[in-house]
Amino acid sequence: MFMKHVRMQQLLSLPPRMAGVFGELEGRGLPEWFATCDPAGSKLGSGGGTAHVLAEGWRATGGGQSFAEWLRGSRKLILHAGGQRRRLPAYAGTGKLLLPVPVFRWARGQRLDQSLLDLQLPDYQRVLAHAGQGTVAMVTSGDVLLRFGRSLPAFPQVDVLGLGMWVTPERARDFGVFFSKRERPEELSFFLQKPSAARIRELAGEYLYLVDTGMWLLSERAVGVLMRKCGWDGERERFASGGVAGGYELYAQMGLALGKVPAVVDAEVNGLTSAVVPLPAAEFYHFGTNRQLIESITALQNLELDETKLGLMGARRHPNQYLQNSQFSFPLRQEENHTLWVENSTVPKAWQLASEHVLTGVPENGWDLRLEAGVCLDFVPVEPRGGDGGTERGGETEGHAGGVSEFVCVRCYGMNDLFSGAVGEATTRWLDRPAPNWFFARGISREAAGIEARCDIQRAKLFPVLRVGELEPRFIEWLFAAKPVRSEEFARRWLALPRLSAEEIGERVDLRRVYEQRRRNRRGCLLPMWRNGRWSVFYKLDLESTARMWAESGEELPAEVVAGAAGLARMQEVHDRMFRGAVLRYRGLAGAEAYERGAFGLLHEMIVREAQLSPASPRRAAQEDQIVWGRSPVRLDLAGGWTDTPPYCLEYGGKVVNVAVDLNGQPPIQVFAKLIERRELVLRSIDQGNEERVTTYEQLDRFGQPDTEFALAKAALALAGFLPRFHGGGGRGTLAEQLGEFGGGIELSMLSAVPKGSGLGTSSILAATLLATLGDVCGLGWGREVLFARTLALEQMLTTGGGWQDQAGAIFRGMKLIETSPGLEQRPTLRWLPEHLFEGEHANRTILLYYTGITRLAKNILYEIVRGIFLNSPEHLRVIGEIAGNAELAFSAIQRCERGALEEAVGNSWALNQRLDAGTNPPAVQAILGRIGDYVAACKLLGAGGGGYLLLLAKDEVAAERLRRELTENPPNARARFVQFGVSRTGLQLTRS
């Protein structure tokens, strides 16, 4: 369901050049990350490659531990992304794992510099964290993207667990396939590698089949078998054959020997336990070829066509044209220029593009280049060698990025080229034509070029190396044209130039220059994207990383008024202010705090404005001798907290499971109101023992100032119409005049029988109770939904912010799931739940409520988390998304009355809150938990955490009694105590004397 806190180490197999600079260029260093490549000249296969990665990872990060100790120390996520990548040559140097992926228009919190790895990683980590205790590693592929449901099924405890997905036989035939008896779907019967569709259909009568996603979870025992298959000597902790892993296929060999009736007999592998589990709602996107790259990105971009989620970008289908990290001026047409991928390139207006192009690395230029349909071009920065002209041509190998003295290799090829086959064979394609045609059309013999007919085209020296300053459009066109001009000059030049094969390009690519050019081009995109922010994805980006990028670029933020000329939507303007503040913060300049305050202020204004749009007109609605008595329970939040907090709920909707409870037999939040003759508002706190008399608008209008006494009551009175801006008739000249027209004043007495900072939502609940009581006294006719919304506005008026779950938890009785949809007007939808798990044999017997005596106000926590949401922090959004998913788990558990599932949901809530804010569990609280941990099945601090009340779910009644005795006889402080609770059957109540 959610990603547990599990130590992980990411081990990557990459192309050799990338493995050497991975940590430097990606900023992902040891020991959390480790990258290596297969040994030169070896053919390890997926199994041998896995063994090699594990062994090398241990040597680099083991720190003196044995291999077994290192393996158990953290879970290993092994991603394979090496290989030559013949069918996607543009990213052969880095591996497909690191190919740049454009931001999806429906997503929030994505980065402009994101790679396929960035998109894969959260779900891969989620699966590995979800696995059982016996799992030590997961192996998967780097050239696919898997998307699947938020809720993961239970994973059986086996040595090898395959994760599959449901597909048609026609699609399954190209991959490995798991087969299971229909009556035992999780039990793996056997595994076949690329069976025909006919064979799959033949077996389908008796077996269920799932296509292999490439994700395999391995136990320590399974890793041991795999290592031995690859020649690992466990005693000497090295590979027997020259210290290098032997070749072995994970899927085509080990996979075939798995299952109850394996396809291959192998006693050691046959002895491993195995199972298969389908990933829920799984989607599989492949990035194996040029065409698959564009098709997969297009499918992903068009996953969402709901215009309410896409905003002003519109719901039309995204064309299959992608421009990334590029300066692009050519006027695109959707029909003529389809199937287009331009990345890390400069394409001037003078170019002529057709369709089916992959263009990467194009340097700054003023060319008038004409491309034919299907032509792809890579300009690959390479490190010079003597034979490339580093000596003969002046030895100029230095220069600014993209400078004229730097060398690039020009690789031209066709959209459908496989880079496979002998270069002299007509069946081998280059530029989507028979490879020999290229030589014939240009009057060049292979012999003169030093290329043998039987040479594999991947190893044929076809691609010239030039200085950037020597590139010119006619020669480039001659390289790829179907009918090139007959030019002896170009032929002689091609023959004389140093040339590289596709294989050698991957060995010579200067990845630092690739990354630097990409970074420079990306920075050049920032200002145009910002100027088009209303219509683009800009304000959906991870604005923290974007601000850092902007700050590093040196670009000044334009001073134009964003809400005017740019016409930003209000929430976009909120994001813009926070973004500007972040840029200034990264530059160390003054003004960052002012922009951040402006963002919070605008959010407050937007929410409060909803209350001002429906102002109140108070009138005396009670008799002079009556007392209106409002009383409310508190709420215990079980799951979903933080999803209800603006701006998250405004953009995503909220989802919370909580229960309204009385404490020690009484609703602990109470308000008494009575009409008085004096023209004043009398405010009293029974629990605090203080009083204030308000006689002017100025006194009343101080609720937003820090440390204002009776701020809640003043804000409630304002919303009830006792401030002109909230009054239906605009109020009167003075408060005394308005109260005179009202017929006198109001006396309010408040009681909060709960300590401050309790985590039970008392502030918002007292606000809702005040509003309800005033609504009754003043004849405002406010129902529970109005109270829900006005309390949200009141919290914003106090500048404390906060969500809606506290008032909703108390206003509405009992146990419930409360949901809202995205939008400024938050309206609750409730689904009631059975109360069995919180009454009778459970409440105060195995479910206990304990006041820790430790208090912490939520405002600082709230500020930091809301700030992260404003900036579309991917980690904040990811965790709160998991919190929403956990609310669904809690809802289902309570609906089914399953105590174990409820314990899981409560435990999830506590872990997720700690991921969101480490201060949720301070040392003083952890010390309490450390003493009672043996007796507790699940627990959580209520509310934002940091102190207050603990909800404790004991393992059983005996454990509960021991727990109670331990904390009663040895309390952590003089205030700590157990408190009796009972489910409120009424929620908010109003009565008159």
Tab-separated table of C-alpha atoms in Angstrom, residues 679-868:
chain	number	residue	atom	x	y	z
A	679	ARG	CA	-23.810	46.862	23.429
A	680	GLU	CA	-20.711	44.735	23.751
A	681	LEU	CA	-19.393	41.280	23.005
A	682	VAL	CA	-18.252	39.493	26.146
A	683	LEU	CA	-15.771	36.653	25.669
A	684	ARG	CA	-14.921	34.257	28.500
A	685	SER	CA	-12.752	31.140	28.664
A	686	ILE	CA	-13.820	28.818	31.452
A	687	ASP	CA	-10.716	26.646	31.237
A	688	GLN	CA	-8.275	29.568	30.881
A	689	GLY	CA	-10.059	31.789	33.438
A	690	ASN	CA	-9.838	34.989	31.392
A	691	GLU	CA	-12.296	37.452	29.888
A	692	GLU	CA	-12.405	40.271	27.307
A	693	ARG	CA	-15.094	42.791	26.395
A	694	VAL	CA	-15.142	43.890	22.760
A	695	THR	CA	-16.770	47.221	21.975
A	696	THR	CA	-15.170	48.300	18.671
A	697	TYR	CA	-14.601	46.882	15.216
A	698	GLU	CA	-10.891	47.522	15.741
A	699	GLN	CA	-10.799	45.205	18.769
A	700	LEU	CA	-12.721	42.555	16.880
A	701	ASP	CA	-10.539	42.781	13.786
A	702	ARG	CA	-7.335	41.731	15.550
A	703	PHE	CA	-7.886	37.994	15.212
A	704	GLY	CA	-5.184	37.660	12.549
A	705	GLN	CA	-2.478	39.177	14.761
A	706	PRO	CA	-0.135	36.825	16.626
A	707	ASP	CA	-0.963	36.080	20.268
A	708	THR	CA	-4.337	37.815	20.103
A	709	GLU	CA	-6.508	36.683	22.994
A	710	PHE	CA	-9.810	35.102	21.998
A	711	ALA	CA	-8.742	35.086	18.331
A	712	LEU	CA	-11.046	32.151	17.555
A	713	ALA	CA	-14.075	33.827	19.084
A	714	LYS	CA	-13.345	37.138	17.350
A	715	ALA	CA	-12.970	35.465	13.953
A	716	ALA	CA	-16.212	33.537	14.525
A	717	LEU	CA	-18.058	36.746	15.418
A	718	ALA	CA	-16.633	38.392	12.298
A	719	LEU	CA	-17.918	35.551	10.100
A	720	ALA	CA	-21.282	35.780	11.844
A	721	GLY	CA	-21.599	39.296	10.452
A	722	PHE	CA	-20.218	41.457	13.266
A	723	LEU	CA	-17.554	42.930	10.989
A	724	PRO	CA	-18.747	45.072	8.052
A	725	ARG	CA	-16.912	43.081	5.340
A	726	PHE	CA	-18.762	39.917	6.404
A	727	HIS	CA	-22.153	41.580	6.983
A	728	GLY	CA	-24.908	41.231	4.423
A	729	GLY	CA	-25.725	44.946	4.676
A	730	GLY	CA	-22.174	46.172	5.088
A	731	GLY	CA	-22.535	46.725	8.844
A	732	ARG	CA	-22.821	50.127	10.525
A	733	GLY	CA	-20.474	52.958	11.352
A	734	THR	CA	-19.493	51.472	14.679
A	735	LEU	CA	-19.864	48.136	16.423
A	736	ALA	CA	-21.975	49.818	19.078
A	737	GLU	CA	-24.363	51.064	16.390
A	738	GLN	CA	-24.596	47.615	14.831
A	739	LEU	CA	-25.209	46.002	18.235
A	740	GLY	CA	-27.832	48.655	18.934
A	741	GLU	CA	-29.647	47.642	15.768
A	742	PHE	CA	-29.168	43.984	16.775
A	743	GLY	CA	-30.821	44.723	20.100
A	744	GLY	CA	-27.862	44.347	22.404
A	745	GLY	CA	-24.729	42.265	22.820
A	746	ILE	CA	-23.718	38.626	23.136
A	747	GLU	CA	-21.950	36.858	25.936
A	748	LEU	CA	-19.873	33.838	24.906
A	749	SER	CA	-18.386	31.372	27.378
A	750	MET	CA	-16.062	28.663	26.073
A	751	LEU	CA	-14.781	25.458	27.572
A	752	SER	CA	-12.096	23.230	26.078
A	753	ALA	CA	-11.620	20.319	28.443
A	754	VAL	CA	-8.600	19.131	26.501
A	755	PRO	CA	-4.981	20.281	26.892
A	756	LYS	CA	-3.606	22.643	24.265
A	757	GLY	CA	-1.642	20.861	21.521
A	758	SER	CA	-3.535	17.627	22.115
A	759	GLY	CA	-3.667	16.495	18.477
A	760	LEU	CA	-7.427	15.997	18.804
A	761	GLY	CA	-8.325	18.943	16.559
A	762	THR	CA	-9.583	21.121	19.407
A	763	SER	CA	-8.863	24.509	17.809
A	764	SER	CA	-10.898	23.849	14.663
A	765	ILE	CA	-13.588	22.018	16.631
A	766	LEU	CA	-13.948	24.941	19.038
A	767	ALA	CA	-14.178	27.237	15.991
A	768	ALA	CA	-16.939	25.101	14.476
A	769	THR	CA	-18.786	24.962	17.802
A	770	LEU	CA	-18.547	28.752	18.158
A	771	LEU	CA	-19.894	29.246	14.641
A	772	ALA	CA	-22.728	26.798	15.216
A	773	THR	CA	-23.698	28.425	18.501
A	774	LEU	CA	-23.552	31.937	17.036
A	775	GLY	CA	-25.481	30.750	13.992
A	776	ASP	CA	-28.271	29.588	16.275
A	777	VAL	CA	-28.303	32.733	18.438
A	778	CYS	CA	-28.218	34.986	15.391
A	779	GLY	CA	-30.710	33.091	13.223
A	780	LEU	CA	-28.223	32.435	10.443
A	781	GLY	CA	-29.534	28.978	9.552
A	782	TRP	CA	-26.110	27.464	9.029
A	783	GLY	CA	-26.216	23.726	8.350
A	784	ARG	CA	-23.310	21.373	8.897
A	785	GLU	CA	-21.883	21.831	5.386
A	786	VAL	CA	-21.825	25.612	5.848
A	787	LEU	CA	-20.105	25.174	9.219
A	788	PHE	CA	-17.571	22.872	7.521
A	789	ALA	CA	-16.667	25.542	4.946
A	790	ARG	CA	-16.781	28.534	7.293
A	791	THR	CA	-14.510	26.852	9.805
A	792	LEU	CA	-11.987	26.285	7.006
A	793	ALA	CA	-12.217	30.019	6.221
A	794	LEU	CA	-11.876	30.900	9.911
A	795	GLU	CA	-8.625	28.934	10.214
A	796	GLN	CA	-7.234	30.861	7.247
A	797	MET	CA	-8.346	34.156	8.804
A	798	LEU	CA	-6.242	33.276	11.867
A	799	THR	CA	-3.230	32.683	9.514
A	800	THR	CA	-2.758	29.276	11.145
A	801	GLY	CA	-4.071	27.546	8.046
A	802	GLY	CA	-5.135	23.992	8.604
A	803	GLY	CA	-7.411	21.547	6.867
A	804	TRP	CA	-11.025	20.532	7.260
A	805	GLN	CA	-10.815	17.120	8.890
A	806	ASP	CA	-10.935	18.411	12.486
A	807	GLN	CA	-14.269	20.190	12.203
A	808	ALA	CA	-15.642	17.451	9.943
A	809	GLY	CA	-14.591	14.840	12.483
A	810	ALA	CA	-16.604	16.551	15.218
A	811	ILE	CA	-19.537	18.069	13.340
A	812	PHE	CA	-20.453	14.671	11.900
A	813	ARG	CA	-21.046	11.776	14.273
A	814	GLY	CA	-19.322	8.449	14.604
A	815	MET	CA	-16.903	6.758	12.223
A	816	LYS	CA	-16.769	7.887	8.621
A	817	LEU	CA	-14.791	8.395	5.467
A	818	ILE	CA	-14.934	12.077	4.508
A	819	GLU	CA	-14.017	13.050	0.950
A	820	THR	CA	-13.883	16.246	-1.063
A	821	SER	CA	-13.265	16.889	-4.749
A	822	PRO	CA	-10.655	19.299	-6.138
A	823	GLY	CA	-11.767	22.912	-6.226
A	824	LEU	CA	-11.840	26.060	-4.126
A	825	GLU	CA	-15.278	25.201	-2.771
A	826	GLN	CA	-14.684	22.155	-0.595
A	827	ARG	CA	-17.863	20.134	0.016
A	828	PRO	CA	-17.737	16.978	2.129
A	829	THR	CA	-19.100	13.634	0.997
A	830	LEU	CA	-19.511	11.178	3.868
A	831	ARG	CA	-19.620	7.416	3.945
A	832	TRP	CA	-20.535	6.062	7.359
A	833	LEU	CA	-18.735	3.096	8.854
A	834	PRO	CA	-19.650	0.454	11.455
A	835	GLU	CA	-18.373	1.334	14.923
A	836	HIS	CA	-17.754	-2.231	16.110
A	837	LEU	CA	-13.947	-1.904	16.314
A	838	PHE	CA	-14.225	1.199	18.522
A	839	GLU	CA	-16.803	0.096	21.041
A	840	GLY	CA	-17.600	-2.770	23.424
A	841	GLU	CA	-14.779	-5.274	23.563
A	842	HIS	CA	-12.278	-2.903	21.943
A	843	ALA	CA	-12.693	0.673	23.227
A	844	ASN	CA	-10.655	1.294	26.423
A	845	ARG	CA	-9.805	-2.407	26.546
A	846	THR	CA	-7.468	-3.068	23.630
A	847	ILE	CA	-7.720	0.389	22.007
A	848	LEU	CA	-6.421	2.971	24.470
A	849	LEU	CA	-6.130	6.748	24.436
A	850	TYR	CA	-3.092	8.079	26.273
A	851	TYR	CA	-2.160	11.702	26.876
A	852	THR	CA	1.644	11.958	26.712
A	853	GLY	CA	1.856	15.257	28.571
A	854	ILE	CA	4.007	16.539	25.702
A	855	THR	CA	2.618	19.406	23.609
A	856	ARG	CA	3.589	20.786	20.243
A	857	LEU	CA	1.703	23.302	18.142
A	858	ALA	CA	1.018	22.277	14.557
A	859	LYS	CA	1.605	25.692	12.940
A	860	ASN	CA	5.327	25.252	12.194
A	861	ILE	CA	4.794	21.716	10.913
A	862	LEU	CA	1.917	22.969	8.812
A	863	TYR	CA	3.966	25.807	7.336
A	864	GLU	CA	6.765	23.544	6.125
A	865	ILE	CA	4.439	20.943	4.628
A	866	VAL	CA	2.201	23.506	2.927
A	867	ARG	CA	5.320	25.199	1.595
A	868	GLY	CA	6.359	21.878	0.056
